[in-house]
CSV table of C-alpha atoms in Angstrom, one decimal:
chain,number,residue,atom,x,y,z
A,1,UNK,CA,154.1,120.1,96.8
A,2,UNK,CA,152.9,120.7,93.7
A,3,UNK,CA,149.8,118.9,92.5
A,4,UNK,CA,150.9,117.0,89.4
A,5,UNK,CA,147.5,117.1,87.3
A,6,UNK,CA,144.2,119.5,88.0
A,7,UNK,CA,141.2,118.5,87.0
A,8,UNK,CA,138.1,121.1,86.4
A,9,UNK,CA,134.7,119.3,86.9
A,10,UNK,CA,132.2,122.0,85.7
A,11,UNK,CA,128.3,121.0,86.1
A,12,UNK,CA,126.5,119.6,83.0
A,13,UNK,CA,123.2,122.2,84.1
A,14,UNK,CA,120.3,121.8,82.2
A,15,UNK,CA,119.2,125.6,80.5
A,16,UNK,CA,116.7,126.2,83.6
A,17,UNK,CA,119.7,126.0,86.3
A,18,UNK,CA,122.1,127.9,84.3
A,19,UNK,CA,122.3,130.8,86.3
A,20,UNK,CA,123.1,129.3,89.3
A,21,UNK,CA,126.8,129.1,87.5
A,22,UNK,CA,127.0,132.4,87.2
A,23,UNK,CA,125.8,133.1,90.8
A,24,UNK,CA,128.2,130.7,91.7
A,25,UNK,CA,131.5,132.6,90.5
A,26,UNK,CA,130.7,135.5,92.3
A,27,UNK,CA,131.4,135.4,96.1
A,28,UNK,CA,128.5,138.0,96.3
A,29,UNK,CA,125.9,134.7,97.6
A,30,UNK,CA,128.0,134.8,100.5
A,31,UNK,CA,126.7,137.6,102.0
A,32,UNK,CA,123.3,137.1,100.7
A,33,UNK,CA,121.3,135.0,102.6
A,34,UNK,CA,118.8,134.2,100.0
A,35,UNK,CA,121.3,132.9,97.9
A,36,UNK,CA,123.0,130.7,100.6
A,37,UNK,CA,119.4,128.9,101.3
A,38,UNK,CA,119.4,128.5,97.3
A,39,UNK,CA,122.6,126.5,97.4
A,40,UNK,CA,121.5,124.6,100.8
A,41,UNK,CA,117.9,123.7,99.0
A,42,UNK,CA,119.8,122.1,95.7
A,43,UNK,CA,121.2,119.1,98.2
A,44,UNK,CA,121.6,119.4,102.0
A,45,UNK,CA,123.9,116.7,103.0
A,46,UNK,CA,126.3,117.5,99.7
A,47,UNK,CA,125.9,121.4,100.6
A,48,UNK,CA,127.9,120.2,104.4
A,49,UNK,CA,130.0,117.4,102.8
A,50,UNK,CA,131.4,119.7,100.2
A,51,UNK,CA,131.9,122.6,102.9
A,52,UNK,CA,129.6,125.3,101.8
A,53,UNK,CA,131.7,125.4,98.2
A,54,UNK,CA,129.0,126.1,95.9
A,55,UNK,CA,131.3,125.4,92.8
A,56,UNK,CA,132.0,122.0,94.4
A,57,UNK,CA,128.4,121.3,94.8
A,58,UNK,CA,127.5,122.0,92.0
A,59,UNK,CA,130.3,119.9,90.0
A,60,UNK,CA,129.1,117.0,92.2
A,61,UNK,CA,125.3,116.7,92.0
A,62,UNK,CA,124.2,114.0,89.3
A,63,UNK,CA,122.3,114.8,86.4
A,64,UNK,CA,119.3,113.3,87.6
A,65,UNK,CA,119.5,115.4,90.7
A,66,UNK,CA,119.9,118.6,88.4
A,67,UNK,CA,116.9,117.2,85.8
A,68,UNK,CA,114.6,116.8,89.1
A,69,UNK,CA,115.9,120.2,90.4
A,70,UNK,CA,115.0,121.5,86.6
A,71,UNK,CA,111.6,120.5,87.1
A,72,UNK,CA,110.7,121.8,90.3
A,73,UNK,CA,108.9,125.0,90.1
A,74,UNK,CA,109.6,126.1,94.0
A,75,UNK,CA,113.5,126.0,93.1
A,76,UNK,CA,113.0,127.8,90.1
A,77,UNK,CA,111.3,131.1,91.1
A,78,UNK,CA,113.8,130.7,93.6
A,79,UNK,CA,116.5,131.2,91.8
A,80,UNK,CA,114.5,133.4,89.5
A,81,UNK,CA,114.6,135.8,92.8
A,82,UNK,CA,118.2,135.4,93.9
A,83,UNK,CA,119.1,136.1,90.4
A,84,UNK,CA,116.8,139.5,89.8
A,85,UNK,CA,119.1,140.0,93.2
A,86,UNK,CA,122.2,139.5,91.4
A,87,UNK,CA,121.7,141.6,88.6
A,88,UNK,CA,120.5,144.4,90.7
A,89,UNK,CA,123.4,144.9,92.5
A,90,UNK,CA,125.9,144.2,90.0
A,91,UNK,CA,124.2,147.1,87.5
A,92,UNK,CA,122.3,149.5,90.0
A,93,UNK,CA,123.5,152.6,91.4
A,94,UNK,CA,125.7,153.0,94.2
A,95,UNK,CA,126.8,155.2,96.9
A,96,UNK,CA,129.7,156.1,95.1
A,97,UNK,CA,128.2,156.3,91.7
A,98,UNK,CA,125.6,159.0,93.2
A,99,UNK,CA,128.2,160.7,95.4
A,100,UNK,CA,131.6,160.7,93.6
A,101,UNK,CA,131.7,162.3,90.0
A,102,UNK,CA,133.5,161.3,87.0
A,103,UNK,CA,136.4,164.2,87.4
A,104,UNK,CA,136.9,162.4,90.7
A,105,UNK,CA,137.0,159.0,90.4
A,106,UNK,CA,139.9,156.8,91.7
A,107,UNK,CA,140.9,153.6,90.8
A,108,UNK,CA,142.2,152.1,94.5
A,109,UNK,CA,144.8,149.0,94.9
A,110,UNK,CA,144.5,147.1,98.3
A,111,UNK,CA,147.3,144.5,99.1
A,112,UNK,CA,146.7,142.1,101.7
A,113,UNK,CA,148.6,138.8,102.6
A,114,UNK,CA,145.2,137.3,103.0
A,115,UNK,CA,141.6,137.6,102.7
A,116,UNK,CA,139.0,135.7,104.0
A,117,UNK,CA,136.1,135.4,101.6
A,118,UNK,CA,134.7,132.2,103.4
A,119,UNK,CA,135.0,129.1,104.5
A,120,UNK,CA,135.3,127.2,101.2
A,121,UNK,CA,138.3,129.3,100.3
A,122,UNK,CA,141.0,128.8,103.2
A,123,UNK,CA,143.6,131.0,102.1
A,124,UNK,CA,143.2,133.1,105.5
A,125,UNK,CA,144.2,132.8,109.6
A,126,UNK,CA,142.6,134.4,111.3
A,127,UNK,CA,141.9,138.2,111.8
A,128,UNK,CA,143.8,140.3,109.2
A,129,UNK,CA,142.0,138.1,106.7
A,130,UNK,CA,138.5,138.1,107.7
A,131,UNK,CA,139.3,142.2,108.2
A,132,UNK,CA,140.6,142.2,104.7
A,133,UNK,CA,137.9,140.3,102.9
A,134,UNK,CA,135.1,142.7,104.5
A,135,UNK,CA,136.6,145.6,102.8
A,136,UNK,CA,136.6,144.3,99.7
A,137,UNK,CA,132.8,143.1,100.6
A,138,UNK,CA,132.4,146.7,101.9
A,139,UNK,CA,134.0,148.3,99.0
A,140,UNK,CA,131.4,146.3,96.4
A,141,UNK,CA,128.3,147.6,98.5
A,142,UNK,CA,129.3,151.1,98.3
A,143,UNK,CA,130.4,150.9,94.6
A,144,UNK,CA,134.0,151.8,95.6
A,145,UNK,CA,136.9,151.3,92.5
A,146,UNK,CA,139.0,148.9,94.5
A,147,UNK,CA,140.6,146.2,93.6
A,148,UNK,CA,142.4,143.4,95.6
A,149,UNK,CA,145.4,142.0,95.4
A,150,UNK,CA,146.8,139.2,97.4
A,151,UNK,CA,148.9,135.8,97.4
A,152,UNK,CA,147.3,132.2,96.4
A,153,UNK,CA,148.3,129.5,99.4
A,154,UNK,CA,147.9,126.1,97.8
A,155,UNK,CA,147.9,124.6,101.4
A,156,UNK,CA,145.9,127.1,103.6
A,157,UNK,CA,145.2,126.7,107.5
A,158,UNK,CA,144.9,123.3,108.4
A,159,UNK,CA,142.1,122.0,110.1
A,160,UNK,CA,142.0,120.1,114.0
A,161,UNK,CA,140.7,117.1,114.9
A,162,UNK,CA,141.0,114.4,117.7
A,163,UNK,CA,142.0,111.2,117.5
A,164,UNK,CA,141.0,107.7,118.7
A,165,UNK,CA,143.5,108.6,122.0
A,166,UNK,CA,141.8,112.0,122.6
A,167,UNK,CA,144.8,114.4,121.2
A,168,UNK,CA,144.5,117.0,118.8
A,169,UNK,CA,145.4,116.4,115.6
A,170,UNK,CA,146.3,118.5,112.5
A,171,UNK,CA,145.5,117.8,108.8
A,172,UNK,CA,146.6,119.7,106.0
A,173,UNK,CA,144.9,119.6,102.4
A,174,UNK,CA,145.8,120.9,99.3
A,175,UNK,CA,143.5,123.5,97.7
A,176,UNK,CA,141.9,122.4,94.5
A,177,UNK,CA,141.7,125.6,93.0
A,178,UNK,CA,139.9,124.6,90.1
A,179,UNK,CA,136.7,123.2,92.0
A,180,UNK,CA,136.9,127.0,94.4
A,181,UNK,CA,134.9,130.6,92.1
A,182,UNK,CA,138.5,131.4,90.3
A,183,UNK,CA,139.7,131.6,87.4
A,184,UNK,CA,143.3,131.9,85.9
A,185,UNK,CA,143.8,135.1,84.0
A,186,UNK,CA,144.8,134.8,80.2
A,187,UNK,CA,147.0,136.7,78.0
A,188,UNK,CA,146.0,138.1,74.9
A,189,UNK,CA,146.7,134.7,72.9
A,190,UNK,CA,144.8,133.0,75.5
A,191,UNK,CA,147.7,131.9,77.7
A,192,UNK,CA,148.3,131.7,81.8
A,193,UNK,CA,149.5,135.3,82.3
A,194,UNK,CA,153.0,135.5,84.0
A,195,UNK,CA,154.5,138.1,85.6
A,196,UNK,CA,158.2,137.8,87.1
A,197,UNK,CA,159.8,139.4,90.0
A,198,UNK,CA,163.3,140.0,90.8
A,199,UNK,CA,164.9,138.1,94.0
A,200,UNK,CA,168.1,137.8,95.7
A,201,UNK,CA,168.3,133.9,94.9
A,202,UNK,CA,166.7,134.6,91.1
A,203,UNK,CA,163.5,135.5,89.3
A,204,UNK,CA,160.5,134.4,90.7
A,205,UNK,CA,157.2,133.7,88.2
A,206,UNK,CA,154.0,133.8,89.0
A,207,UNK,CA,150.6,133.3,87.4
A,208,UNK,CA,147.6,135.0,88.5
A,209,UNK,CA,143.8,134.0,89.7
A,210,UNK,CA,140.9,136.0,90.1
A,211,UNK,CA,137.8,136.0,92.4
A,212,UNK,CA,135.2,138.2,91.6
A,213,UNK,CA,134.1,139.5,95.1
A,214,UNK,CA,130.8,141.4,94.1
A,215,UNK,CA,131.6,144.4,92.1
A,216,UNK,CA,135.4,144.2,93.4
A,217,UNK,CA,137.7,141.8,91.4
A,218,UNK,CA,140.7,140.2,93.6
A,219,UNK,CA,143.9,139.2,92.0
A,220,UNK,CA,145.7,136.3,93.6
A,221,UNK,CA,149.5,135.5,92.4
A,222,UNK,CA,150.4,131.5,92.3
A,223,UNK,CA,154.5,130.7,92.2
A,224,UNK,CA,153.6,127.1,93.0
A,225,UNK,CA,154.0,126.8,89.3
A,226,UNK,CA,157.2,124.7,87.1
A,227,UNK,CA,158.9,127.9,86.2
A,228,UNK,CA,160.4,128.3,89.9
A,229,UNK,CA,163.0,126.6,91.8
């Protein structure tokens, strides 16, 4: 099914917080544990509720949550640290940088048909995606020029539960990509990129999200989209 209206809440943050936005569209807090206790000290319950989705939580704190979180002085060095983090790692030197020279550099594609990231993006199964995501992970540590290119699943993996009678149950959600760290790519007048792909039953269109996995930038294609069949 295709979801007949998105909606993008993005966070009314007041100037201290703003970084946290930033932080948020990278999937680098992940894997950084200092930045995952940032996220979990900004609201608790909200942080479980909302499934470790730090774009989520954000969008759904209240203002006077984000005023009182403003003021405080503990979560502001904290992020002041996790941010000094950030920046660190996205502009120092890498193994790759020290090791590979500019005669030699290589740009590198890697197609998967999923990659898990983390729990608050369920476009993964099991273990070809986890594999798949700690490559690209792996790749951004070491500095590597890869970049990842995969397939959007506006469903995902369902998720089990057990019902009043004791059997196991399956429910299926839609992804709201909109409230997960992605972002459609644009054209050069500021439209939803396309591309189009020959199949036996006719064209196929899709338009293209990216996550920014560290340094790595991964490429997802979305047909769920009016232009097909």
């Amino acid at each position: 099914m295709r979801p007949v209206k998105s909606f993008e809440v993005k966070a009314s943050l007041p100037e201290p917080l703003e970084p946290l936005r930033e932080i948020a569209h990278n999937i680098w807090w992940y894997w950084n544990i200092d930045a995952v206790k940032l996220f979990y000290r900004l609201d608790p319950v909200l942080w479980e509720e909302k499934n470790h989705n730090a774009i989520s939580l954000l969008g759904s704190l209240s203002q006077s949550r984000l005023e009182e979180l403003a003021a405080d002085e503990g979560v502001l060095n904290h992020l002041a640290r996790v941010k000094a983090q950030f920046d660190a790692y996205m502009n120092g030197p890498t193994w790759y940088s020290r090791n590979i020279s500019k005669e030699q550099e290589r740009q590198i594609a890697y197609f998967s048909l999923e990659f898990g990231l983390a729990e608050s993006i369920p476009i993964y199964s099991g273990g070809l995606g986890v594999l798949a995501g700690d490559h690209l992970k792996s790749a951004s540590d070491l500095g590597i020029p890869l970049t990842g290119v995969g397939l959007l699943y506006q469903e995902g993996y369902f998720r089990q539960y057990f019902n009043n009678d004791g059997w196991q149950q399956q429910l299926y959600t839609n992804n709201d990509f909109f409230n997960m760290p992605l972002s459609l790519v644009k054209d050069k007048n500021g439209e939803d990129l396309r591309i189009e792909m020959d199949f036996p039953g006719g064209p196929l269109n899709a338009r293209i999200w990216r996550i920014q996995v560290g340094r790595v930038p991964l490429f997802l294609l979305d047909t769920n989209i009016d232009e097909n069949n």
